[in-house]
Amino acid sequence: MTTTTRCPRCTGPLDERPARSRVTVDRSLPICAPCGQDEAVRDATGQAPIPPDQWPVR
């Protein structure tokens, strides 16, 4: 994965080891580590995930 690849959730750069989004059942959608952490915190605190149709990159 190159450093020019962008996170579809925030448009930030993806690094060599991206997180996997929790909005897909198989977690096949790579997102950046900060977005992965945000999704994990939202899940742990009972908050709904941010739907992909509200992400800046679709």
mmCIF file with all atom_site columns, N, CA, C and O in Angstrom:
data_model
loop_
_atom_site.group_PDB
_atom_site.id
_atom_site.type_symbol
_atom_site.label_atom_id
_atom_site.label_alt_id
_atom_site.label_comp_id
_atom_site.label_asym_id
_atom_site.label_entity_id
_atom_site.label_seq_id
_atom_site.pdbx_PDB_ins_code
_atom_site.Cartn_x
_atom_site.Cartn_y
_atom_site.Cartn_z
_atom_site.occupancy
_atom_site.B_iso_or_equiv
_atom_site.pdbx_formal_charge
_atom_site.auth_seq_id
_atom_site.auth_comp_id
_atom_site.auth_asym_id
_atom_site.auth_atom_id
_atom_site.pdbx_PDB_model_num
ATOM 1   N N  . MET A 1 1  ? 0.850   -1.178 0.000  1.00 0.00 ? 1  MET A N  1
ATOM 2   C CA . MET A 1 1  ? 0.000   0.000  0.000  1.00 0.00 ? 1  MET A CA 1
ATOM 3   C C  . MET A 1 1  ? 0.894   1.239  0.000  1.00 0.00 ? 1  MET A C  1
ATOM 4   O O  . MET A 1 1  ? 1.852   1.308  0.727  1.00 0.00 ? 1  MET A O  1
ATOM 5   N N  . THR A 1 2  ? 0.556   2.209  -0.790 1.00 0.00 ? 2  THR A N  1
ATOM 6   C CA . THR A 1 2  ? 1.388   3.404  -0.884 1.00 0.00 ? 2  THR A CA 1
ATOM 7   C C  . THR A 1 2  ? 0.882   4.478  0.065  1.00 0.00 ? 2  THR A C  1
ATOM 8   O O  . THR A 1 2  ? -0.253  4.427  0.530  1.00 0.00 ? 2  THR A O  1
ATOM 9   N N  . THR A 1 3  ? 1.724   5.465  0.307  1.00 0.00 ? 3  THR A N  1
ATOM 10  C CA . THR A 1 3  ? 1.348   6.552  1.218  1.00 0.00 ? 3  THR A CA 1
ATOM 11  C C  . THR A 1 3  ? 0.349   7.507  0.572  1.00 0.00 ? 3  THR A C  1
ATOM 12  O O  . THR A 1 3  ? -0.192  8.354  1.249  1.00 0.00 ? 3  THR A O  1
ATOM 13  N N  . THR A 1 4  ? 0.089   7.377  -0.738 1.00 0.00 ? 4  THR A N  1
ATOM 14  C CA . THR A 1 4  ? -0.876  8.251  -1.391 1.00 0.00 ? 4  THR A CA 1
ATOM 15  C C  . THR A 1 4  ? -2.299  7.703  -1.296 1.00 0.00 ? 4  THR A C  1
ATOM 16  O O  . THR A 1 4  ? -3.239  8.369  -1.656 1.00 0.00 ? 4  THR A O  1
ATOM 17  N N  . THR A 1 5  ? -2.449  6.491  -0.794 1.00 0.00 ? 5  THR A N  1
ATOM 18  C CA . THR A 1 5  ? -3.772  5.924  -0.623 1.00 0.00 ? 5  THR A CA 1
ATOM 19  C C  . THR A 1 5  ? -4.477  6.663  0.510  1.00 0.00 ? 5  THR A C  1
ATOM 20  O O  . THR A 1 5  ? -3.904  6.906  1.561  1.00 0.00 ? 5  THR A O  1
ATOM 21  N N  . ARG A 1 6  ? -5.728  7.007  0.293  1.00 0.00 ? 6  ARG A N  1
ATOM 22  C CA . ARG A 1 6  ? -6.484  7.801  1.259  1.00 0.00 ? 6  ARG A CA 1
ATOM 23  C C  . ARG A 1 6  ? -7.554  6.987  1.961  1.00 0.00 ? 6  ARG A C  1
ATOM 24  O O  . ARG A 1 6  ? -8.146  6.085  1.390  1.00 0.00 ? 6  ARG A O  1
ATOM 25  N N  . CYS A 1 7  ? -7.808  7.348  3.189  1.00 0.00 ? 7  CYS A N  1
ATOM 26  C CA . CYS A 1 7  ? -8.870  6.740  3.980  1.00 0.00 ? 7  CYS A CA 1
ATOM 27  C C  . CYS A 1 7  ? -10.216 7.212  3.413  1.00 0.00 ? 7  CYS A C  1
ATOM 28  O O  . CYS A 1 7  ? -10.429 8.416  3.253  1.00 0.00 ? 7  CYS A O  1
ATOM 29  N N  . PRO A 1 8  ? -11.128 6.293  3.119  1.00 0.00 ? 8  PRO A N  1
ATOM 30  C CA . PRO A 1 8  ? -12.419 6.710  2.583  1.00 0.00 ? 8  PRO A CA 1
ATOM 31  C C  . PRO A 1 8  ? -13.314 7.375  3.625  1.00 0.00 ? 8  PRO A C  1
ATOM 32  O O  . PRO A 1 8  ? -14.292 8.022  3.288  1.00 0.00 ? 8  PRO A O  1
ATOM 33  N N  . ARG A 1 9  ? -12.950 7.257  4.889  1.00 0.00 ? 9  ARG A N  1
ATOM 34  C CA . ARG A 1 9  ? -13.780 7.803  5.973  1.00 0.00 ? 9  ARG A CA 1
ATOM 35  C C  . ARG A 1 9  ? -13.426 9.258  6.288  1.00 0.00 ? 9  ARG A C  1
ATOM 36  O O  . ARG A 1 9  ? -14.292 10.047 6.644  1.00 0.00 ? 9  ARG A O  1
ATOM 37  N N  . CYS A 1 10 ? -12.132 9.612  6.163  1.00 0.00 ? 10 CYS A N  1
ATOM 38  C CA . CYS A 1 10 ? -11.726 10.978 6.529  1.00 0.00 ? 10 CYS A CA 1
ATOM 39  C C  . CYS A 1 10 ? -10.852 11.654 5.477  1.00 0.00 ? 10 CYS A C  1
ATOM 40  O O  . CYS A 1 10 ? -10.530 12.826 5.625  1.00 0.00 ? 10 CYS A O  1
ATOM 41  N N  . THR A 1 11 ? -10.438 10.943 4.482  1.00 0.00 ? 11 THR A N  1
ATOM 42  C CA . THR A 1 11 ? -9.514  11.360 3.412  1.00 0.00 ? 11 THR A CA 1
ATOM 43  C C  . THR A 1 11 ? -8.064  11.487 3.873  1.00 0.00 ? 11 THR A C  1
ATOM 44  O O  . THR A 1 11 ? -7.218  11.928 3.121  1.00 0.00 ? 11 THR A O  1
ATOM 45  N N  . GLY A 1 12 ? -7.776  11.108 5.118  1.00 0.00 ? 12 GLY A N  1
ATOM 46  C CA . GLY A 1 12 ? -6.396  11.102 5.600  1.00 0.00 ? 12 GLY A CA 1
ATOM 47  C C  . GLY A 1 12 ? -5.615  9.959  4.959  1.00 0.00 ? 12 GLY A C  1
ATOM 48  O O  . GLY A 1 12 ? -6.195  9.055  4.356  1.00 0.00 ? 12 GLY A O  1
ATOM 49  N N  . PRO A 1 13 ? -4.304  9.969  5.094  1.00 0.00 ? 13 PRO A N  1
ATOM 50  C CA . PRO A 1 13 ? -3.491  8.914  4.481  1.00 0.00 ? 13 PRO A CA 1
ATOM 51  C C  . PRO A 1 13 ? -3.639  7.578  5.217  1.00 0.00 ? 13 PRO A C  1
ATOM 52  O O  . PRO A 1 13 ? -3.805  7.537  6.435  1.00 0.00 ? 13 PRO A O  1
ATOM 53  N N  . LEU A 1 14 ? -3.611  6.508  4.439  1.00 0.00 ? 14 LEU A N  1
ATOM 54  C CA . LEU A 1 14 ? -3.543  5.164  5.015  1.00 0.00 ? 14 LEU A CA 1
ATOM 55  C C  . LEU A 1 14 ? -2.078  4.821  5.155  1.00 0.00 ? 14 LEU A C  1
ATOM 56  O O  . LEU A 1 14 ? -1.282  5.122  4.279  1.00 0.00 ? 14 LEU A O  1
ATOM 57  N N  . ASP A 1 15 ? -1.710  4.179  6.251  1.00 0.00 ? 15 ASP A N  1
ATOM 58  C CA . ASP A 1 15 ? -0.324  3.776  6.405  1.00 0.00 ? 15 ASP A CA 1
ATOM 59  C C  . ASP A 1 15 ? -0.167  2.325  5.960  1.00 0.00 ? 15 ASP A C  1
ATOM 60  O O  . ASP A 1 15 ? -1.059  1.760  5.332  1.00 0.00 ? 15 ASP A O  1
ATOM 61  N N  . GLU A 1 16 ? 0.947   1.735  6.275  1.00 0.00 ? 16 GLU A N  1
ATOM 62  C CA . GLU A 1 16 ? 1.239   0.364  5.856  1.00 0.00 ? 16 GLU A CA 1
ATOM 63  C C  . GLU A 1 16 ? 0.290   -0.660 6.472  1.00 0.00 ? 16 GLU A C  1
ATOM 64  O O  . GLU A 1 16 ? 0.091   -1.734 5.923  1.00 0.00 ? 16 GLU A O  1
ATOM 65  N N  . ARG A 1 17 ? -0.273  -0.356 7.626  1.00 0.00 ? 17 ARG A N  1
ATOM 66  C CA . ARG A 1 17 ? -1.154  -1.301 8.328  1.00 0.00 ? 17 ARG A CA 1
ATOM 67  C C  . ARG A 1 17 ? -2.474  -0.619 8.677  1.00 0.00 ? 17 ARG A C  1
ATOM 68  O O  . ARG A 1 17 ? -2.698  -0.248 9.833  1.00 0.00 ? 17 ARG A O  1
ATOM 69  N N  . PRO A 1 18 ? -3.365  -0.458 7.706  1.00 0.00 ? 18 PRO A N  1
ATOM 70  C CA . PRO A 1 18 ? -4.633  0.218  7.994  1.00 0.00 ? 18 PRO A CA 1
ATOM 71  C C  . PRO A 1 18 ? -5.541  -0.628 8.876  1.00 0.00 ? 18 PRO A C  1
ATOM 72  O O  . PRO A 1 18 ? -5.395  -1.847 8.974  1.00 0.00 ? 18 PRO A O  1
ATOM 73  N N  . ALA A 1 19 ? -6.475  0.046  9.523  1.00 0.00 ? 19 ALA A N  1
ATOM 74  C CA . ALA A 1 19 ? -7.509  -0.632 10.300 1.00 0.00 ? 19 ALA A CA 1
ATOM 75  C C  . ALA A 1 19 ? -8.563  -1.153 9.332  1.00 0.00 ? 19 ALA A C  1
ATOM 76  O O  . ALA A 1 19 ? -8.541  -0.835 8.145  1.00 0.00 ? 19 ALA A O  1
ATOM 77  N N  . ARG A 1 20 ? -9.497  -1.910 9.842  1.00 0.00 ? 20 ARG A N  1
ATOM 78  C CA . ARG A 1 20 ? -10.610 -2.426 9.049  1.00 0.00 ? 20 ARG A CA 1
ATOM 79  C C  . ARG A 1 20 ? -11.898 -1.849 9.618  1.00 0.00 ? 20 ARG A C  1
ATOM 80  O O  . ARG A 1 20 ? -12.160 -1.953 10.805 1.00 0.00 ? 20 ARG A O  1
ATOM 81  N N  . SER A 1 21 ? -12.692 -1.241 8.757  1.00 0.00 ? 21 SER A N  1
ATOM 82  C CA . SER A 1 21 ? -13.914 -0.601 9.212  1.00 0.00 ? 21 SER A CA 1
ATOM 83  C C  . SER A 1 21 ? -14.905 -1.604 9.774  1.00 0.00 ? 21 SER A C  1
ATOM 84  O O  . SER A 1 21 ? -15.096 -2.691 9.236  1.00 0.00 ? 21 SER A O  1
ATOM 85  N N  . ARG A 1 22 ? -15.566 -1.219 10.846 1.00 0.00 ? 22 ARG A N  1
ATOM 86  C CA . ARG A 1 22 ? -16.573 -2.058 11.488 1.00 0.00 ? 22 ARG A CA 1
ATOM 87  C C  . ARG A 1 22 ? -17.940 -1.942 10.815 1.00 0.00 ? 22 ARG A C  1
ATOM 88  O O  . ARG A 1 22 ? -18.870 -2.631 11.206 1.00 0.00 ? 22 ARG A O  1
ATOM 89  N N  . VAL A 1 23 ? -18.093 -1.074 9.823  1.00 0.00 ? 23 VAL A N  1
ATOM 90  C CA . VAL A 1 23 ? -19.402 -0.909 9.182  1.00 0.00 ? 23 VAL A CA 1
ATOM 91  C C  . VAL A 1 23 ? -19.693 -2.021 8.183  1.00 0.00 ? 23 VAL A C  1
ATOM 92  O O  . VAL A 1 23 ? -20.821 -2.149 7.739  1.00 0.00 ? 23 VAL A O  1
ATOM 93  N N  . THR A 1 24 ? -18.697 -2.814 7.829  1.00 0.00 ? 24 THR A N  1
ATOM 94  C CA . THR A 1 24 ? -18.947 -3.960 6.962  1.00 0.00 ? 24 THR A CA 1
ATOM 95  C C  . THR A 1 24 ? -18.857 -5.221 7.807  1.00 0.00 ? 24 THR A C  1
ATOM 96  O O  . THR A 1 24 ? -18.045 -5.304 8.730  1.00 0.00 ? 24 THR A O  1
ATOM 97  N N  . VAL A 1 25 ? -19.675 -6.185 7.516  1.00 0.00 ? 25 VAL A N  1
ATOM 98  C CA . VAL A 1 25 ? -19.735 -7.409 8.308  1.00 0.00 ? 25 VAL A CA 1
ATOM 99  C C  . VAL A 1 25 ? -18.383 -8.115 8.324  1.00 0.00 ? 25 VAL A C  1
ATOM 100 O O  . VAL A 1 25 ? -17.915 -8.578 9.362  1.00 0.00 ? 25 VAL A O  1
ATOM 101 N N  . ASP A 1 26 ? -17.723 -8.190 7.172  1.00 0.00 ? 26 ASP A N  1
ATOM 102 C CA . ASP A 1 26 ? -16.447 -8.904 7.104  1.00 0.00 ? 26 ASP A CA 1
ATOM 103 C C  . ASP A 1 26 ? -15.241 -7.996 7.352  1.00 0.00 ? 26 ASP A C  1
ATOM 104 O O  . ASP A 1 26 ? -14.109 -8.429 7.242  1.00 0.00 ? 26 ASP A O  1
ATOM 105 N N  . ARG A 1 27 ? -15.500 -6.738 7.671  1.00 0.00 ? 27 ARG A N  1
ATOM 106 C CA . ARG A 1 27 ? -14.441 -5.746 7.941  1.00 0.00 ? 27 ARG A CA 1
ATOM 107 C C  . ARG A 1 27 ? -13.405 -5.684 6.821  1.00 0.00 ? 27 ARG A C  1
ATOM 108 O O  . ARG A 1 27 ? -12.206 -5.601 7.052  1.00 0.00 ? 27 ARG A O  1
ATOM 109 N N  . SER A 1 28 ? -13.888 -5.712 5.597  1.00 0.00 ? 28 SER A N  1
ATOM 110 C CA . SER A 1 28 ? -12.998 -5.738 4.438  1.00 0.00 ? 28 SER A CA 1
ATOM 111 C C  . SER A 1 28 ? -12.604 -4.352 3.939  1.00 0.00 ? 28 SER A C  1
ATOM 112 O O  . SER A 1 28 ? -11.782 -4.235 3.042  1.00 0.00 ? 28 SER A O  1
ATOM 113 N N  . LEU A 1 29 ? -13.164 -3.305 4.501  1.00 0.00 ? 29 LEU A N  1
ATOM 114 C CA . LEU A 1 29 ? -12.903 -1.947 4.035  1.00 0.00 ? 29 LEU A CA 1
ATOM 115 C C  . LEU A 1 29 ? -11.777 -1.311 4.848  1.00 0.00 ? 29 LEU A C  1
ATOM 116 O O  . LEU A 1 29 ? -11.941 -1.053 6.045  1.00 0.00 ? 29 LEU A O  1
ATOM 117 N N  . PRO A 1 30 ? -10.605 -1.066 4.243  1.00 0.00 ? 30 PRO A N  1
ATOM 118 C CA . PRO A 1 30 ? -9.505  -0.466 5.001  1.00 0.00 ? 30 PRO A CA 1
ATOM 119 C C  . PRO A 1 30 ? -9.745  1.020  5.284  1.00 0.00 ? 30 PRO A C  1
ATOM 120 O O  . PRO A 1 30 ? -10.207 1.763  4.420  1.00 0.00 ? 30 PRO A O  1
ATOM 121 N N  . ILE A 1 31 ? -9.453  1.428  6.514  1.00 0.00 ? 31 ILE A N  1
ATOM 122 C CA . ILE A 1 31 ? -9.534  2.827  6.929  1.00 0.00 ? 31 ILE A CA 1
ATOM 123 C C  . ILE A 1 31 ? -8.271  3.141  7.731  1.00 0.00 ? 31 ILE A C  1
ATOM 124 O O  . ILE A 1 31 ? -7.555  2.242  8.156  1.00 0.00 ? 31 ILE A O  1
ATOM 125 N N  . CYS A 1 32 ? -8.003  4.413  7.962  1.00 0.00 ? 32 CYS A N  1
ATOM 126 C CA . CYS A 1 32 ? -6.798  4.791  8.707  1.00 0.00 ? 32 CYS A CA 1
ATOM 127 C C  . CYS A 1 32 ? -6.940  4.422  10.181 1.00 0.00 ? 32 CYS A C  1
ATOM 128 O O  . CYS A 1 32 ? -8.048  4.202  10.686 1.00 0.00 ? 32 CYS A O  1
ATOM 129 N N  . ALA A 1 33 ? -5.828  4.346  10.867 1.00 0.00 ? 33 ALA A N  1
ATOM 130 C CA . ALA A 1 33 ? -5.817  3.959  12.273 1.00 0.00 ? 33 ALA A CA 1
ATOM 131 C C  . ALA A 1 33 ? -6.662  4.892  13.153 1.00 0.00 ? 33 ALA A C  1
ATOM 132 O O  . ALA A 1 33 ? -7.416  4.406  14.004 1.00 0.00 ? 33 ALA A O  1
ATOM 133 N N  . PRO A 1 34 ? -6.591  6.224  12.996 1.00 0.00 ? 34 PRO A N  1
ATOM 134 C CA . PRO A 1 34 ? -7.441  7.082  13.830 1.00 0.00 ? 34 PRO A CA 1
ATOM 135 C C  . PRO A 1 34 ? -8.941  6.825  13.611 1.00 0.00 ? 34 PRO A C  1
ATOM 136 O O  . PRO A 1 34 ? -9.708  6.821  14.564 1.00 0.00 ? 34 PRO A O  1
ATOM 137 N N  . CYS A 1 35 ? -9.338  6.573  12.373 1.00 0.00 ? 35 CYS A N  1
ATOM 138 C CA . CYS A 1 35 ? -10.749 6.271  12.118 1.00 0.00 ? 35 CYS A CA 1
ATOM 139 C C  . CYS A 1 35 ? -11.114 4.911  12.700 1.00 0.00 ? 35 CYS A C  1
ATOM 140 O O  . CYS A 1 35 ? -12.205 4.728  13.227 1.00 0.00 ? 35 CYS A O  1
ATOM 141 N N  . GLY A 1 36 ? -10.193 3.955  12.625 1.00 0.00 ? 36 GLY A N  1
ATOM 142 C CA . GLY A 1 36 ? -10.425 2.657  13.236 1.00 0.00 ? 36 GLY A CA 1
ATOM 143 C C  . GLY A 1 36 ? -10.605 2.779  14.734 1.00 0.00 ? 36 GLY A C  1
ATOM 144 O O  . GLY A 1 36 ? -11.479 2.135  15.329 1.00 0.00 ? 36 GLY A O  1
ATOM 145 N N  . GLN A 1 37 ? -9.802  3.619  15.361 1.00 0.00 ? 37 GLN A N  1
ATOM 146 C CA . GLN A 1 37 ? -9.924  3.841  16.805 1.00 0.00 ? 37 GLN A CA 1
ATOM 147 C C  . GLN A 1 37 ? -11.258 4.510  17.124 1.00 0.00 ? 37 GLN A C  1
ATOM 148 O O  . GLN A 1 37 ? -11.931 4.130  18.086 1.00 0.00 ? 37 GLN A O  1
ATOM 149 N N  . ASP A 1 38 ? -11.655 5.482  16.321 1.00 0.00 ? 38 ASP A N  1
ATOM 150 C CA . ASP A 1 38 ? -12.933 6.158  16.544 1.00 0.00 ? 38 ASP A CA 1
ATOM 151 C C  . ASP A 1 38 ? -14.089 5.164  16.435 1.00 0.00 ? 38 ASP A C  1
ATOM 152 O O  . ASP A 1 38 ? -15.000 5.168  17.270 1.00 0.00 ? 38 ASP A O  1
ATOM 153 N N  . GLU A 1 39 ? -14.056 4.295  15.427 1.00 0.00 ? 39 GLU A N  1
ATOM 154 C CA . GLU A 1 39 ? -15.117 3.299  15.288 1.00 0.00 ? 39 GLU A CA 1
ATOM 155 C C  . GLU A 1 39 ? -15.140 2.352  16.480 1.00 0.00 ? 39 GLU A C  1
ATOM 156 O O  . GLU A 1 39 ? -16.206 1.971  16.946 1.00 0.00 ? 39 GLU A O  1
ATOM 157 N N  . ALA A 1 40 ? -13.981 1.958  16.975 1.00 0.00 ? 40 ALA A N  1
ATOM 158 C CA . ALA A 1 40 ? -13.914 1.058  18.131 1.00 0.00 ? 40 ALA A CA 1
ATOM 159 C C  . ALA A 1 40 ? -14.485 1.729  19.380 1.00 0.00 ? 40 ALA A C  1
ATOM 160 O O  . ALA A 1 40 ? -15.240 1.106  20.138 1.00 0.00 ? 40 ALA A O  1
ATOM 161 N N  . VAL A 1 41 ? -14.153 2.989  19.598 1.00 0.00 ? 41 VAL A N  1
ATOM 162 C CA . VAL A 1 41 ? -14.670 3.725  20.760 1.00 0.00 ? 41 VAL A CA 1
ATOM 163 C C  . VAL A 1 41 ? -16.180 3.894  20.641 1.00 0.00 ? 41 VAL A C  1
ATOM 164 O O  . VAL A 1 41 ? -16.915 3.685  21.612 1.00 0.00 ? 41 VAL A O  1
ATOM 165 N N  . ARG A 1 42 ? -16.648 4.240  19.454 1.00 0.00 ? 42 ARG A N  1
ATOM 166 C CA . ARG A 1 42 ? -18.096 4.388  19.248 1.00 0.00 ? 42 ARG A CA 1
ATOM 167 C C  . ARG A 1 42 ? -18.806 3.072  19.545 1.00 0.00 ? 42 ARG A C  1
ATOM 168 O O  . ARG A 1 42 ? -19.845 3.054  20.207 1.00 0.00 ? 42 ARG A O  1
ATOM 169 N N  . ASP A 1 43 ? -18.230 1.973  19.076 1.00 0.00 ? 43 ASP A N  1
ATOM 170 C CA . ASP A 1 43 ? -18.824 0.653  19.311 1.00 0.00 ? 43 ASP A CA 1
ATOM 171 C C  . ASP A 1 43 ? -18.821 0.320  20.805 1.00 0.00 ? 43 ASP A C  1
ATOM 172 O O  . ASP A 1 43 ? -19.828 -0.144 21.347 1.00 0.00 ? 43 ASP A O  1
ATOM 173 N N  . ALA A 1 44 ? -17.724 0.574  21.486 1.00 0.00 ? 44 ALA A N  1
ATOM 174 C CA . ALA A 1 44 ? -17.593 0.253  22.907 1.00 0.00 ? 44 ALA A CA 1
ATOM 175 C C  . ALA A 1 44 ? -18.517 1.095  23.787 1.00 0.00 ? 44 ALA A C  1
ATOM 176 O O  . ALA A 1 44 ? -18.918 0.652  24.863 1.00 0.00 ? 44 ALA A O  1
ATOM 177 N N  . THR A 1 45 ? -18.854 2.280  23.321 1.00 0.00 ? 45 THR A N  1
ATOM 178 C CA . THR A 1 45 ? -19.717 3.159  24.116 1.00 0.00 ? 45 THR A CA 1
ATOM 179 C C  . THR A 1 45 ? -21.177 3.118  23.667 1.00 0.00 ? 45 THR A C  1
ATOM 180 O O  . THR A 1 45 ? -21.988 3.920  24.129 1.00 0.00 ? 45 THR A O  1
ATOM 181 N N  . GLY A 1 46 ? -21.493 2.190  22.757 1.00 0.00 ? 46 GLY A N  1
ATOM 182 C CA . GLY A 1 46 ? -22.880 2.018  22.329 1.00 0.00 ? 46 GLY A CA 1
ATOM 183 C C  . GLY A 1 46 ? -23.372 3.030  21.319 1.00 0.00 ? 46 GLY A C  1
ATOM 184 O O  . GLY A 1 46 ? -24.575 3.117  21.072 1.00 0.00 ? 46 GLY A O  1
ATOM 185 N N  . GLN A 1 47 ? -22.465 3.799  20.730 1.00 0.00 ? 47 GLN A N  1
ATOM 186 C CA . GLN A 1 47 ? -22.859 4.772  19.713 1.00 0.00 ? 47 GLN A CA 1
ATOM 187 C C  . GLN A 1 47 ? -22.933 4.089  18.353 1.00 0.00 ? 47 GLN A C  1
ATOM 188 O O  . GLN A 1 47 ? -22.166 3.177  18.063 1.00 0.00 ? 47 GLN A O  1
ATOM 189 N N  . ALA A 1 48 ? -23.826 4.539  17.530 1.00 0.00 ? 48 ALA A N  1
ATOM 190 C CA . ALA A 1 48 ? -23.953 3.996  16.180 1.00 0.00 ? 48 ALA A CA 1
ATOM 191 C C  . ALA A 1 48 ? -22.743 4.399  15.341 1.00 0.00 ? 48 ALA A C  1
ATOM 192 O O  . ALA A 1 48 ? -22.177 5.479  15.542 1.00 0.00 ? 48 ALA A O  1
ATOM 193 N N  . PRO A 1 49 ? -22.344 3.549  14.406 1.00 0.00 ? 49 PRO A N  1
ATOM 194 C CA . PRO A 1 49 ? -21.241 3.930  13.521 1.00 0.00 ? 49 PRO A CA 1
ATOM 195 C C  . PRO A 1 49 ? -21.680 5.038  12.566 1.00 0.00 ? 49 PRO A C  1
ATOM 196 O O  . PRO A 1 49 ? -22.880 5.224  12.334 1.00 0.00 ? 49 PRO A O  1
ATOM 197 N N  . ILE A 1 50 ? -20.711 5.766  12.060 1.00 0.00 ? 50 ILE A N  1
ATOM 198 C CA . ILE A 1 50 ? -21.009 6.778  11.051 1.00 0.00 ? 50 ILE A CA 1
ATOM 199 C C  . ILE A 1 50 ? -21.220 6.028  9.731  1.00 0.00 ? 50 ILE A C  1
ATOM 200 O O  . ILE A 1 50 ? -20.321 5.326  9.266  1.00 0.00 ? 50 ILE A O  1
ATOM 201 N N  . PRO A 1 51 ? -22.404 6.135  9.126  1.00 0.00 ? 51 PRO A N  1
ATOM 202 C CA . PRO A 1 51 ? -22.685 5.389  7.902  1.00 0.00 ? 51 PRO A CA 1
ATOM 203 C C  . PRO A 1 51 ? -21.774 5.828  6.752  1.00 0.00 ? 51 PRO A C  1
ATOM 204 O O  . PRO A 1 51 ? -21.441 7.013  6.624  1.00 0.00 ? 51 PRO A O  1
ATOM 205 N N  . PRO A 1 52 ? -21.371 4.880  5.918  1.00 0.00 ? 52 PRO A N  1
ATOM 206 C CA . PRO A 1 52 ? -20.499 5.220  4.787  1.00 0.00 ? 52 PRO A CA 1
ATOM 207 C C  . PRO A 1 52 ? -21.057 6.303  3.865  1.00 0.00 ? 52 PRO A C  1
ATOM 208 O O  . PRO A 1 52 ? -20.293 7.043  3.265  1.00 0.00 ? 52 PRO A O  1
ATOM 209 N N  . ASP A 1 53 ? -22.381 6.436  3.781  1.00 0.00 ? 53 ASP A N  1
ATOM 210 C CA . ASP A 1 53 ? -22.925 7.487  2.902  1.00 0.00 ? 53 ASP A CA 1
ATOM 211 C C  . ASP A 1 53 ? -22.706 8.881  3.483  1.00 0.00 ? 53 ASP A C  1
ATOM 212 O O  . ASP A 1 53 ? -22.961 9.878  2.819  1.00 0.00 ? 53 ASP A O  1
ATOM 213 N N  . GLN A 1 54 ? -22.181 8.963  4.708  1.00 0.00 ? 54 GLN A N  1
ATOM 214 C CA . GLN A 1 54 ? -21.830 10.250 5.300  1.00 0.00 ? 54 GLN A CA 1
ATOM 215 C C  . GLN A 1 54 ? -20.323 10.492 5.305  1.00 0.00 ? 54 GLN A C  1
ATOM 216 O O  . GLN A 1 54 ? -19.852 11.513 5.805  1.00 0.00 ? 54 GLN A O  1
ATOM 217 N N  . TRP A 1 55 ? -19.556 9.541  4.754  1.00 0.00 ? 55 TRP A N  1
ATOM 218 C CA . TRP A 1 55 ? -18.118 9.713  4.638  1.00 0.00 ? 55 TRP A CA 1
ATOM 219 C C  . TRP A 1 55 ? -17.841 10.647 3.455  1.00 0.00 ? 55 TRP A C  1
ATOM 220 O O  . TRP A 1 55 ? -18.580 10.672 2.481  1.00 0.00 ? 55 TRP A O  1
ATOM 221 N N  . PRO A 1 56 ? -16.748 11.416 3.498  1.00 0.00 ? 56 PRO A N  1
ATOM 222 C CA . PRO A 1 56 ? -16.447 12.325 2.390  1.00 0.00 ? 56 PRO A CA 1
ATOM 223 C C  . PRO A 1 56 ? -16.077 11.625 1.088  1.00 0.00 ? 56 PRO A C  1
ATOM 224 O O  . PRO A 1 56 ? -16.308 12.165 0.018  1.00 0.00 ? 56 PRO A O  1
ATOM 225 N N  . VAL A 1 57 ? -15.518 10.422 1.165  1.00 0.00 ? 57 VAL A N  1
ATOM 226 C CA . VAL A 1 57 ? -15.137 9.680  -0.034 1.00 0.00 ? 57 VAL A CA 1
ATOM 227 C C  . VAL A 1 57 ? -16.023 8.451  -0.114 1.00 0.00 ? 57 VAL A C  1
ATOM 228 O O  . VAL A 1 57 ? -16.077 7.662  0.812  1.00 0.00 ? 57 VAL A O  1
ATOM 229 N N  . ARG A 1 58 ? -16.717 8.288  -1.222 1.00 0.00 ? 58 ARG A N  1
ATOM 230 C CA . ARG A 1 58 ? -17.623 7.137  -1.369 1.00 0.00 ? 58 ARG A CA 1
ATOM 231 C C  . ARG A 1 58 ? -17.274 6.366  -2.603 1.00 0.00 ? 58 ARG A C  1
ATOM 232 O O  . ARG A 1 58 ? -16.825 6.786  -3.557 1.00 0.00 ? 58 ARG A O  1
#
